[in-house]
PDB file of C-alpha atoms in Angstrom:
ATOM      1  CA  UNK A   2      14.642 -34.237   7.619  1.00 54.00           C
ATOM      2  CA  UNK A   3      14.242 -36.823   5.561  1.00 62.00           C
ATOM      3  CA  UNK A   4      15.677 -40.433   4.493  1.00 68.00           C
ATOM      4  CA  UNK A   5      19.966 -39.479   4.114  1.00 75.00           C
ATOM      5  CA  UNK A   6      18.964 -36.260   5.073  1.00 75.00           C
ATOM      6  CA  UNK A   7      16.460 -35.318   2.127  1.00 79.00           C
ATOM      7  CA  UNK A   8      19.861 -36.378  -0.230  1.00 83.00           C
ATOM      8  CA  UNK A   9      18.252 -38.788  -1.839  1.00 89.00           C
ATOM      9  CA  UNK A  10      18.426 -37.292  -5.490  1.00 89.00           C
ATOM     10  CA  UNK A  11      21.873 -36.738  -4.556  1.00 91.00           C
ATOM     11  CA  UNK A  12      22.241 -40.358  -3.647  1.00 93.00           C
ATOM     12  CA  UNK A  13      20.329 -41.765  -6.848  1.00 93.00           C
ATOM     13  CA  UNK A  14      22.258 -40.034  -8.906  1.00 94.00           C
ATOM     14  CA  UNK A  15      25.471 -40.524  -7.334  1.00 95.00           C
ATOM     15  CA  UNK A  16      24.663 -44.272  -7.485  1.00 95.00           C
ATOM     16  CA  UNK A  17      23.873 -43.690 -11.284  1.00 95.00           C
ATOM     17  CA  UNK A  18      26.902 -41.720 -12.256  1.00 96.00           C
ATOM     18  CA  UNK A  19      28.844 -44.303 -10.373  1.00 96.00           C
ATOM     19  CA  UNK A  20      27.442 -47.010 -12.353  1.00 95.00           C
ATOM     20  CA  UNK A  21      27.863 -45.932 -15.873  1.00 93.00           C
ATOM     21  CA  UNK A  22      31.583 -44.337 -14.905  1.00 94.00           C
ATOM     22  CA  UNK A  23      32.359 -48.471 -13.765  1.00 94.00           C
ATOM     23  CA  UNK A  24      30.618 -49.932 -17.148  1.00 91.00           C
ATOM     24  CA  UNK A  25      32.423 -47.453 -18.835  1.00 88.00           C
ATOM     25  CA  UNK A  26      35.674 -49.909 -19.552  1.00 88.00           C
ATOM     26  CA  UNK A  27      33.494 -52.734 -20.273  1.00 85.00           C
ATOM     27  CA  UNK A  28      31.937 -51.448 -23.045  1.00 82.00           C
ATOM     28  CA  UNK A  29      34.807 -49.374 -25.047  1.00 80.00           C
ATOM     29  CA  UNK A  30      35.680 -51.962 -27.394  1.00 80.00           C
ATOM     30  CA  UNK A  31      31.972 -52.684 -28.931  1.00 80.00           C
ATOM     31  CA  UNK A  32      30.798 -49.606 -30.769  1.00 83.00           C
ATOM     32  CA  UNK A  33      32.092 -46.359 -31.315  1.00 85.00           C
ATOM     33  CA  UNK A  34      28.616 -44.429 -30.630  1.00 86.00           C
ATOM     34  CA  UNK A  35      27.951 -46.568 -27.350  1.00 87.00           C
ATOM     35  CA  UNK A  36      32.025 -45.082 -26.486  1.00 87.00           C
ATOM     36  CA  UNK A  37      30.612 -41.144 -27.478  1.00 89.00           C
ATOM     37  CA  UNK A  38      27.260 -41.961 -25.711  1.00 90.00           C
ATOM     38  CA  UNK A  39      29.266 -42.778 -22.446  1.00 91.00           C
ATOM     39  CA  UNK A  40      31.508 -39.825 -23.267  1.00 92.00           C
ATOM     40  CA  UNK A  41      28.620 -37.618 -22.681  1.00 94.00           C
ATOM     41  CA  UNK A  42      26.672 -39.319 -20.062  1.00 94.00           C
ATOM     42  CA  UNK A  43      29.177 -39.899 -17.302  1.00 94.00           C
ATOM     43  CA  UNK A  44      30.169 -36.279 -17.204  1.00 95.00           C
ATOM     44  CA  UNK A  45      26.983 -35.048 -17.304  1.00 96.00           C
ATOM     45  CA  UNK A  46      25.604 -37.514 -14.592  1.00 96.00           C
ATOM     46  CA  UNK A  47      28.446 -36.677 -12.274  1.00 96.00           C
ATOM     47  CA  UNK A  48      27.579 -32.868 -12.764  1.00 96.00           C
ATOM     48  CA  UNK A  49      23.550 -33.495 -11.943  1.00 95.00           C
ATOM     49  CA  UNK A  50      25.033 -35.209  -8.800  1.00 95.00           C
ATOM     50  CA  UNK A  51      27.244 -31.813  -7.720  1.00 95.00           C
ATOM     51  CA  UNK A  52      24.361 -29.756  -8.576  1.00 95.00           C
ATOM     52  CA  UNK A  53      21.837 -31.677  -6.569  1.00 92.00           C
ATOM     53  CA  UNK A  54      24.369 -31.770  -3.647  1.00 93.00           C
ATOM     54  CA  UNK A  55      24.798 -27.658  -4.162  1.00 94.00           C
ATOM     55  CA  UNK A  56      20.978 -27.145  -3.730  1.00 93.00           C
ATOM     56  CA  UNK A  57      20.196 -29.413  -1.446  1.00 91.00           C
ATOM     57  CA  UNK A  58      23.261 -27.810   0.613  1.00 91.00           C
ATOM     58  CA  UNK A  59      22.049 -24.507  -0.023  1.00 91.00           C
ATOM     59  CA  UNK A  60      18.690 -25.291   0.678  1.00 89.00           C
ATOM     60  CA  UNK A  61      19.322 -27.070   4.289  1.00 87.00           C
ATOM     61  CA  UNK A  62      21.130 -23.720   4.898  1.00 88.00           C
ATOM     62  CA  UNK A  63      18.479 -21.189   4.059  1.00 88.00           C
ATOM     63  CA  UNK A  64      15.823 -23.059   5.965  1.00 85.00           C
ATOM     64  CA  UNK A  65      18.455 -23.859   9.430  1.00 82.00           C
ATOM     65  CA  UNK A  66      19.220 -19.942   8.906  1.00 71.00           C
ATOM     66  CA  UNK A  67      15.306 -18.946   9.249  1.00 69.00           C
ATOM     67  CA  UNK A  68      14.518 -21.980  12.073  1.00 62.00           C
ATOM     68  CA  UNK A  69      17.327 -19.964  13.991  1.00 64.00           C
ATOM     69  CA  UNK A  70      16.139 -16.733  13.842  1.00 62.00           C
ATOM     70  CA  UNK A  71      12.503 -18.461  14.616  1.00 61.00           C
ATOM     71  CA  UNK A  72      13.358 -19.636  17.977  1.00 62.00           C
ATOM     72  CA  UNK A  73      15.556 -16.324  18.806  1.00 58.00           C
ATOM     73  CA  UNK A  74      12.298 -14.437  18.111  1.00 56.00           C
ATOM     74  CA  UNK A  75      10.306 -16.607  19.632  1.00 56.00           C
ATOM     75  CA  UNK A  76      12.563 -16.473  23.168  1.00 53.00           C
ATOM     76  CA  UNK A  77      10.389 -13.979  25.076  1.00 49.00           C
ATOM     77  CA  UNK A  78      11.118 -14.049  28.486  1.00 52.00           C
ATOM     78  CA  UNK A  79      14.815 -13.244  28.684  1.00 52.00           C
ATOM     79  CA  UNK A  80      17.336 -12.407  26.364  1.00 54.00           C
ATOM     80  CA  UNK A  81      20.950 -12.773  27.083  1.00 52.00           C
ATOM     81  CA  UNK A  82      23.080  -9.913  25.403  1.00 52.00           C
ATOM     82  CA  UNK A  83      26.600 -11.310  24.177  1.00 50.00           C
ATOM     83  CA  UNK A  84      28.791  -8.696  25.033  1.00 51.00           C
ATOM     84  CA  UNK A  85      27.877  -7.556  29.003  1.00 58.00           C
ATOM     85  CA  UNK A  86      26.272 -10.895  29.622  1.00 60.00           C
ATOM     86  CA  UNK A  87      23.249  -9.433  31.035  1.00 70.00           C
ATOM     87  CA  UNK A  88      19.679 -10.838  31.010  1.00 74.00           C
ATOM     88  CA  UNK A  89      17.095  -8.536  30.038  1.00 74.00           C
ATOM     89  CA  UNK A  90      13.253  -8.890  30.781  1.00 82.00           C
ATOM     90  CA  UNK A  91      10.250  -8.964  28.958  1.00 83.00           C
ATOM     91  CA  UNK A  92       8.980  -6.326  30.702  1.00 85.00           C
ATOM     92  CA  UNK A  93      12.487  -3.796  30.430  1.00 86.00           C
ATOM     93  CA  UNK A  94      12.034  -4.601  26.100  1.00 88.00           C
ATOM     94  CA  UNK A  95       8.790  -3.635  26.354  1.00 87.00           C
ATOM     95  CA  UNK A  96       9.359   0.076  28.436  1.00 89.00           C
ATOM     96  CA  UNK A  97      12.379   0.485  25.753  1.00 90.00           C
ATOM     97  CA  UNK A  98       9.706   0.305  22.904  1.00 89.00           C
ATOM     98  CA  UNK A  99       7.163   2.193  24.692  1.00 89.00           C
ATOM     99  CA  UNK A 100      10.035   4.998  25.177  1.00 90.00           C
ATOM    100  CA  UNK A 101      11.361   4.538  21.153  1.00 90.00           C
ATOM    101  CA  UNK A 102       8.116   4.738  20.017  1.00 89.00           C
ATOM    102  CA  UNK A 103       6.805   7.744  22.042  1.00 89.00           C
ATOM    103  CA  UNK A 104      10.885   9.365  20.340  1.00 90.00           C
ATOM    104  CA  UNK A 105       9.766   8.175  17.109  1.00 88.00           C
ATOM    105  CA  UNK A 106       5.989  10.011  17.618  1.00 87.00           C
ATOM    106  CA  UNK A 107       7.811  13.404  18.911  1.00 85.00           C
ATOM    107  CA  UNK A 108      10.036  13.013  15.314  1.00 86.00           C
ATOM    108  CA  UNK A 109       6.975  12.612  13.015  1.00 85.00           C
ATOM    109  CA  UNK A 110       5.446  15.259  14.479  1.00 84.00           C
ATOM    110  CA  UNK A 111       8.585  17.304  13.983  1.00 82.00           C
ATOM    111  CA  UNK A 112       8.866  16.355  10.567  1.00 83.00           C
ATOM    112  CA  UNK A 113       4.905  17.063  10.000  1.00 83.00           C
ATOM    113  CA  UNK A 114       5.978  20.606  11.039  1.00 81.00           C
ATOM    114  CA  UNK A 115       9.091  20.997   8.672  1.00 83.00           C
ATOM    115  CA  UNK A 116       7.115  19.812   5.724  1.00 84.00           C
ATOM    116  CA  UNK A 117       4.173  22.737   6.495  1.00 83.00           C
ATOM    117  CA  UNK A 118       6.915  25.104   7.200  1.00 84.00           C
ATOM    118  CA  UNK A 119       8.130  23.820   3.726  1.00 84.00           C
ATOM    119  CA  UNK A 120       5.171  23.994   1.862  1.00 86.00           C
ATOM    120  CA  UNK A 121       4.477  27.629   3.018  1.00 85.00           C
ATOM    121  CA  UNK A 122       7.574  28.652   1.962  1.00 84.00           C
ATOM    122  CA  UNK A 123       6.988  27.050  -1.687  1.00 83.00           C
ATOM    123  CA  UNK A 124       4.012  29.129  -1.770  1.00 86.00           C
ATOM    124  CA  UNK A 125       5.986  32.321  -1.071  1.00 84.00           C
ATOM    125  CA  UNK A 126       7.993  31.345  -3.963  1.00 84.00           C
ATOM    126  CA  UNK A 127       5.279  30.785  -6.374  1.00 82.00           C
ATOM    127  CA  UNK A 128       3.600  34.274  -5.066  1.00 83.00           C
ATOM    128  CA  UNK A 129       6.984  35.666  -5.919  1.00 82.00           C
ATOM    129  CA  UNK A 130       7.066  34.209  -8.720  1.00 82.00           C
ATOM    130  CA  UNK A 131       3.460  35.571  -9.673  1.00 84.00           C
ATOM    131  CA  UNK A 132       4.797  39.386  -8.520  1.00 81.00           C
ATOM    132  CA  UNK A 133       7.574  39.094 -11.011  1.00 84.00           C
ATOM    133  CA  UNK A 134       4.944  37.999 -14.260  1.00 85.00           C
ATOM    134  CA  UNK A 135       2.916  41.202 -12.814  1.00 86.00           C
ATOM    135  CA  UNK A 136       5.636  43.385 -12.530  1.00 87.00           C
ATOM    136  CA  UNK A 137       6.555  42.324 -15.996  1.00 87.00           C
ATOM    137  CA  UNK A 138       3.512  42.860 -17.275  1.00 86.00           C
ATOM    138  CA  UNK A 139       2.911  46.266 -16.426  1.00 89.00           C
ATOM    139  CA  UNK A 140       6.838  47.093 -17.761  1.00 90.00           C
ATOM    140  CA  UNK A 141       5.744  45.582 -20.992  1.00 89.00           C
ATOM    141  CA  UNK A 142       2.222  47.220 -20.847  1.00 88.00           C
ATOM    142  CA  UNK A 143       3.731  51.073 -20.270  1.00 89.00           C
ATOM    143  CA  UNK A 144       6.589  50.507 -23.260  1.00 88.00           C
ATOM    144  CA  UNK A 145       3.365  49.603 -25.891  1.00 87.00           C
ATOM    145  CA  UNK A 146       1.807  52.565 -24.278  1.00 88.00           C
ATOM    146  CA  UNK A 147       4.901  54.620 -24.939  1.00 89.00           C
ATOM    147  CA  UNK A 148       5.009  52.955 -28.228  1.00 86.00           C
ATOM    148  CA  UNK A 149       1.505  53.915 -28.864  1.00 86.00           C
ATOM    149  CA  UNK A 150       1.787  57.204 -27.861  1.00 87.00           C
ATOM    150  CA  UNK A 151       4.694  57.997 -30.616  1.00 86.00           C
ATOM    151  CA  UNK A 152       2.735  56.856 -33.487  1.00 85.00           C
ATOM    152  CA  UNK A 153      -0.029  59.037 -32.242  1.00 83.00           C
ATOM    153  CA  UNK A 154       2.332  62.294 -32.620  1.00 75.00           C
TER     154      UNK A 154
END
């Protein structure tokens, strides 16, 4: 983990902040810029010193969070369920997968089905769709006929 628990750039600047907020006082009196320069540096070093804090919190968290759910993975023999407070073996998990995965085959193949049923259907539509431009057609074909037949008389 580190010296003060990989703080230490919270630390040194801590320390830092600390040290210019305590000279502060000393060194009003001399000169008006060395009064704004302190103005704006003690504020800001204090802030550096929250922020490092914030992500070195946030990062300790992030990193205990996935170590956790390491080892729980990693836990293969028995598992201890929270709510019956049953163990469960290795060797039950692994006849629960076997049985979700051979449910999970029998609903792919299901699905392969519905999507051929699916696609047949589509091509019913377009077929229809093909009948209709025929059908079409031929009324639009027999009106020019008629059409042509008038102009001939």
């Amino acid at each position: 983990m580190g010296y003060f628990g990989n703080h230490l750039a919270t630390l040194v600047t801590g320390v830092f902040a600390a040290t210019l907020t305590g000279l502060w006082p000393f060194f009003i009196d001399f000169a008006p810029l060395l009064n704004f320069i302190f103005i704006m540096a003690v504020p800001i070093t204090w802030f550096l010193t929250f922020t490092c804090w914030i992500s070195q919190k946030s990062t300790d968290y992030t990193h205990n969070h996935a170590h956790s759910e390491k080892k729980s993975l990693s836990n293969t023999h028995t598992i201890q369920t929270t709510t019956a407070g049953k163990q469960v073996s290795l060797l039950e998990i692994k006849q629960i997968q076997n049985e979700l995965s051979s449910e999970l085959n029998g609903l792919k193949e299901f699905v392969k089905l519905k999507d051929s049923e699916i696609e047949r259907l589509n091509q019913k539509i377009l077929n229809l769709q093909t009948l209709v431009q025929i059908e079409s057609l031929k009324t639009e074909l027999s009106n020019l006929k008629m059409l042509a037949s008038k102009r001939k008389n």
